[in-house]
XYZ file of C-alpha atoms in Angstrom:
391
model
C 14.392 167.203 57.695
C 16.900 164.541 58.680
C 20.675 164.667 58.352
C 23.309 161.962 58.624
C 25.640 162.250 61.611
C 27.954 159.985 63.574
C 27.381 159.432 67.273
C 30.680 158.760 69.021
C 30.739 157.129 72.465
C 33.619 157.403 74.912
C 34.250 155.336 78.028
C 36.876 155.942 80.718
C 36.713 159.712 80.284
C 33.537 159.573 82.397
C 35.695 158.723 85.424
C 37.920 161.806 85.224
C 35.837 164.163 87.371
C 36.862 167.812 87.216
C 39.605 166.989 84.693
C 37.170 165.452 82.239
C 37.189 168.507 79.986
C 40.941 168.090 79.384
C 40.437 164.537 78.144
C 37.393 165.533 76.116
C 39.201 168.412 74.413
C 42.141 166.120 73.589
C 39.823 163.462 72.198
C 38.033 165.980 69.965
C 41.397 167.312 68.766
C 42.542 163.767 67.960
C 39.313 162.985 66.113
C 39.728 166.120 63.987
C 43.327 165.147 63.199
C 42.429 161.582 62.267
C 39.438 162.332 60.005
C 40.517 165.613 58.393
C 41.416 163.970 55.061
C 38.059 162.168 54.748
C 35.879 165.293 54.484
C 34.712 168.396 56.350
C 32.781 168.103 59.600
C 31.208 170.015 62.445
C 32.015 168.340 65.768
C 29.860 168.998 68.830
C 30.224 167.675 72.384
C 27.046 166.511 74.120
C 26.467 164.676 77.392
C 27.940 161.215 76.875
C 28.389 161.722 73.140
C 30.411 163.488 70.485
C 28.394 164.344 67.379
C 30.220 164.391 64.022
C 28.146 166.160 61.393
C 29.484 165.906 57.803
C 29.449 169.123 55.822
C 29.118 168.249 52.157
C 30.668 165.161 50.565
C 32.750 162.793 52.669
C 34.373 159.386 52.301
C 32.164 157.198 54.487
C 34.379 154.090 54.385
C 37.564 155.989 55.281
C 35.778 158.004 57.966
C 34.529 154.863 59.695
C 37.955 153.210 59.477
C 39.625 156.270 61.007
C 37.071 156.502 63.809
C 37.784 152.859 64.653
C 41.463 153.815 65.147
C 40.976 156.725 67.556
C 42.014 155.758 71.086
C 39.439 156.970 73.598
C 36.421 156.044 71.471
C 34.607 152.876 72.561
C 32.108 152.885 69.702
C 30.279 154.885 67.055
C 27.095 154.707 65.024
C 25.921 156.247 61.792
C 22.651 157.955 62.714
C 19.833 159.985 61.257
C 19.308 163.208 63.229
C 16.174 165.355 63.054
C 14.223 167.832 65.177
C 10.590 166.695 64.895
C 9.723 165.002 68.180
C 6.635 163.418 66.753
C 6.072 159.662 66.961
C 4.793 159.371 63.399
C 7.860 161.180 62.086
C 10.123 158.970 64.195
C 8.420 155.851 62.798
C 8.788 157.084 59.218
C 12.488 157.906 59.669
C 13.099 154.561 61.399
C 11.716 152.676 58.388
C 13.797 154.833 56.041
C 16.889 154.080 58.117
C 16.239 150.334 57.851
C 15.723 150.557 54.070
C 18.886 152.580 53.536
C 21.314 151.070 56.065
C 20.287 147.542 57.062
C 21.180 144.501 54.971
C 18.058 142.927 53.395
C 19.305 139.581 54.757
C 18.630 140.771 58.307
C 15.024 139.995 59.204
C 14.943 139.874 63.005
C 15.224 142.981 65.157
C 14.527 144.654 68.437
C 14.105 148.313 69.375
C 16.010 150.080 72.139
C 15.028 153.604 73.211
C 16.379 156.300 75.488
C 14.258 159.337 76.308
C 16.343 162.119 77.825
C 13.692 164.715 76.947
C 11.013 163.920 79.515
C 8.486 166.135 77.729
C 8.098 163.471 75.046
C 4.751 161.755 75.777
C 5.969 158.139 75.544
C 8.495 156.669 77.932
C 11.313 154.415 76.758
C 9.506 151.033 77.048
C 6.465 152.509 75.280
C 8.651 153.833 72.455
C 10.177 150.375 72.018
C 6.787 148.663 71.952
C 5.009 151.141 69.675
C 7.907 151.571 67.241
C 8.389 147.815 66.983
C 4.727 147.447 66.112
C 4.980 150.175 63.447
C 7.995 148.499 61.838
C 6.153 145.149 61.725
C 3.173 146.854 60.055
C 5.464 148.351 57.395
C 7.631 145.258 57.023
C 5.586 142.094 57.602
C 8.546 139.932 56.566
C 10.325 141.024 59.758
C 10.010 139.491 63.201
C 10.985 140.641 66.677
C 13.707 138.757 68.550
C 14.694 140.431 71.817
C 17.321 137.793 72.691
C 19.311 137.356 69.487
C 18.244 139.901 66.850
C 20.129 140.305 63.576
C 20.089 144.047 64.255
C 19.015 146.479 66.964
C 17.375 149.773 66.077
C 18.093 152.518 68.606
C 16.123 155.701 69.176
C 17.425 158.485 71.403
C 15.319 161.562 72.142
C 17.523 164.402 73.364
C 17.733 167.980 72.089
C 17.410 166.237 68.717
C 16.090 162.798 67.792
C 18.602 160.151 66.710
C 17.852 156.863 64.952
C 20.676 154.390 64.464
C 21.576 150.716 64.485
C 24.042 148.650 66.526
C 27.097 150.491 67.806
C 30.380 149.690 66.039
C 32.753 148.711 68.847
C 36.249 150.186 68.639
C 39.520 149.887 70.557
C 38.634 152.127 73.511
C 41.435 153.292 75.782
C 42.392 156.885 76.497
C 43.040 159.794 74.083
C 46.593 159.955 72.772
C 48.528 162.723 74.492
C 46.845 162.518 77.899
C 49.400 160.215 79.561
C 52.882 161.344 78.536
C 55.319 160.043 75.946
C 57.241 156.791 75.497
C 59.822 155.388 73.072
C 59.136 151.974 71.537
C 61.993 149.636 70.601
C 60.480 148.618 67.263
C 61.886 145.562 65.510
C 60.566 143.767 62.455
C 58.899 141.069 64.547
C 55.336 140.405 65.647
C 55.609 141.561 69.250
C 56.933 145.118 69.362
C 54.246 146.751 67.148
C 51.603 145.165 69.385
C 53.378 146.463 72.507
C 53.489 150.000 71.086
C 49.812 149.849 70.158
C 48.866 148.661 73.644
C 50.723 151.485 75.415
C 49.381 154.013 72.908
C 45.896 152.784 73.756
C 46.445 154.055 77.295
C 46.815 157.629 76.017
C 50.617 157.603 75.733
C 52.148 159.337 72.721
C 54.628 156.848 71.222
C 57.649 157.204 68.962
C 59.712 154.288 67.638
C 63.401 153.374 67.692
C 64.729 150.873 65.138
C 68.229 149.379 65.163
C 69.614 148.742 61.691
C 72.810 146.866 60.743
C 73.737 147.527 57.117
C 75.065 145.838 55.042
C 74.085 142.768 57.092
C 70.471 143.924 57.031
C 68.881 144.959 53.752
C 66.886 147.956 52.572
C 63.892 145.629 52.395
C 64.320 144.849 56.083
C 64.375 148.573 56.839
C 61.291 149.143 54.677
C 59.492 146.366 56.566
C 60.010 148.247 59.840
C 58.928 151.533 58.235
C 55.770 149.796 57.039
C 55.127 148.496 60.557
C 55.662 152.005 61.908
C 53.042 153.242 59.430
C 50.583 150.662 60.741
C 51.175 151.768 64.328
C 51.044 155.386 63.163
C 47.493 154.882 61.928
C 46.520 154.880 65.601
C 49.106 157.397 66.853
C 49.102 160.691 64.890
C 52.564 162.196 64.411
C 54.420 158.900 64.913
C 58.175 159.204 64.272
C 60.767 156.471 63.758
C 64.367 156.930 64.937
C 66.641 154.658 62.855
C 69.946 153.871 64.565
C 72.924 152.372 62.707
C 74.011 149.552 65.010
C 76.526 147.725 62.798
C 79.786 148.957 64.315
C 78.572 148.327 67.857
C 77.510 144.779 67.028
C 80.827 144.005 65.380
C 82.675 145.524 68.316
C 80.763 143.363 70.814
C 81.421 140.278 68.681
C 85.133 141.051 68.671
C 85.521 141.884 72.386
C 82.945 139.821 74.311
C 82.106 136.115 74.747
C 79.787 134.949 71.979
C 77.240 133.432 74.366
C 76.841 136.865 76.004
C 76.483 138.806 72.758
C 72.686 138.865 72.758
C 72.309 140.203 76.280
C 75.106 142.791 75.893
C 73.672 143.915 72.565
C 70.271 144.276 74.208
C 71.715 146.334 77.075
C 73.336 148.738 74.642
C 70.123 149.051 72.665
C 68.377 150.023 75.877
C 71.124 152.506 76.712
C 70.893 154.168 73.299
C 67.096 154.187 73.453
C 67.167 155.876 76.845
C 69.439 158.591 75.442
C 67.015 159.191 72.589
C 64.030 159.084 74.951
C 65.597 161.778 77.111
C 66.239 163.937 74.035
C 62.599 163.738 72.910
C 61.344 164.207 76.489
C 59.841 160.720 76.768
C 59.374 159.311 80.246
C 59.703 155.597 79.512
C 60.708 152.847 77.090
C 58.483 150.125 75.599
C 59.557 146.653 74.500
C 57.658 143.665 73.129
C 59.285 141.193 75.489
C 57.382 138.218 76.890
C 58.798 136.041 79.639
C 60.612 132.971 78.319
C 59.943 133.575 74.630
C 63.650 133.689 73.678
C 66.996 133.603 75.516
C 67.072 137.381 76.069
C 63.612 137.277 77.674
C 64.188 134.953 80.621
C 63.712 136.443 84.085
C 67.470 136.554 84.576
C 68.061 138.240 81.206
C 65.339 140.833 81.757
C 66.771 141.713 85.159
C 70.212 142.257 83.635
C 68.753 144.273 80.738
C 66.895 146.544 83.145
C 70.168 147.513 84.799
C 71.243 149.321 81.624
C 68.713 152.139 82.085
C 67.210 154.283 84.824
C 63.837 155.110 83.280
C 60.837 152.755 83.482
C 60.568 150.020 80.847
C 56.995 149.030 79.957
C 56.506 145.437 78.755
C 52.762 145.130 78.117
C 53.128 141.631 76.628
C 55.145 140.217 79.507
C 52.566 137.568 80.457
C 51.122 136.898 76.992
C 51.676 133.724 75.011
C 52.427 133.912 71.296
C 48.911 133.082 70.180
C 47.473 135.976 72.177
C 50.032 138.358 70.675
C 49.320 137.112 67.155
C 45.589 137.681 67.653
C 46.187 141.357 68.463
C 48.691 141.708 65.600
C 46.032 140.476 63.188
C 43.457 142.809 64.716
C 45.655 145.885 64.169
C 46.856 144.656 60.737
C 50.578 144.326 61.541
C 50.825 140.533 61.414
C 51.231 140.012 57.665
C 53.987 142.635 57.519
C 55.733 141.234 60.606
C 56.067 137.742 59.132
C 57.762 138.902 55.925
C 61.086 136.983 55.778
C 63.554 139.867 56.084
C 66.333 139.763 58.660
C 66.802 142.216 61.515
C 69.864 143.049 63.572
C 68.710 140.897 66.488
C 69.184 137.756 64.383
C 72.818 138.529 63.495
C 75.807 136.884 65.196
C 73.550 134.892 67.532
C 75.298 132.166 69.522
C 74.097 128.592 69.123
C 73.720 128.361 72.903
C 73.241 131.887 74.339
C 73.206 132.378 78.081
C 69.703 132.182 79.499
C 70.673 132.911 83.123
C 73.226 135.707 82.827
C 74.782 137.163 85.952
C 74.935 140.974 86.046
C 78.359 141.043 87.659
C 79.736 138.719 85.000
C 78.157 140.665 82.142
C 79.524 143.968 83.430
C 82.959 142.342 83.723
C 82.787 141.278 80.068
C 81.671 144.770 79.031
C 84.851 146.257 80.520
C 86.521 145.171 77.284
C 84.343 147.676 75.392
C 86.673 150.584 76.107
C 85.429 152.658 73.160
C 81.728 152.072 73.695
C 80.852 155.530 75.067
C 82.091 157.200 71.891
C 80.251 154.647 69.741
C 76.995 155.159 71.639
C 77.346 158.932 71.204
C 77.890 158.464 67.482
C 74.906 156.114 67.136
C 72.616 158.589 68.885
C 73.893 161.666 67.059
C 73.850 160.149 63.564
C 70.414 158.524 63.768
C 67.900 159.122 61.011
C 64.472 160.475 62.045
C 61.673 159.313 59.727
C 58.344 161.152 59.831
C 55.729 158.411 59.594
C 52.397 160.206 60.023
């Protein structure tokens, strides 16, 4: 009797040696968290695989979407699992699998086999050859194409027998929670959600920090950032957004500092506030969506000055990307359409017509001496922030 299961493949975890079990346990925990609302499952670890066995009814479409969003998984397949290690039974189940799971428009195929149970009388090449012949007997409209098939039918003979089609490739990476915590400076633009996703993919638990400037920025602008945080949170369970009211600080900088230095000084204070929040939540680093030369605050000179505002590491995963590459990832993770909604953010307020692109740290610090009340204002911004539970 066959049952429907999901075979989950993982990648880099194989390289972790004696610590592999830590990464495996975290991955299984993350899978359980991500799919818990799609149904009930038994989850079993096997060599090179995680087996997800639905118990009762489940939402197949939502399950597969959630699996595609779990960092640490490189692919999964819906499979038929059964115990009878008999070639005739395998052939019968293979034809059933094709009837029930393969589009009728797909007419070319090949068979791939892996025999871990060496007691099975046919080796892997023989399984491929004999099963392909059986399928052609049952389905004469089909043809074999080993170079460019419209689908591949896989057979694995382990403790159980598994029949499945092509593996659904997912985002890979490392399980969330295995590489520390970081705070993402999340704006309403295209870049920062992508940056947060990329660092999260490396197993880093990420929270977000958003700088708001009411009444100059609207509730719709805030909601846009919340919606982006929800998109990122689909990949990072437990994502939180720290909303900081930045209005008074921006107005204070505008009043006290040269207008062409406003952007870089504003950015330095954002970093300073973010570092304070990161320390409070026990994060070890900051993340930004900066890319060299994209805007005035992202020149080499500006980035060097910005870095001086904090002591902790600042990760910039997009630093060498061009805009088209960033947009491609934004579309892949479904943040692009939200990011391009035409609502203002605080970074677009009070911007000089000709901002400095080669600021000098000594000169910037000299200008900031006029901000005599800034320590109190930073304390207030940190202490009065709103924490929004996203997922």
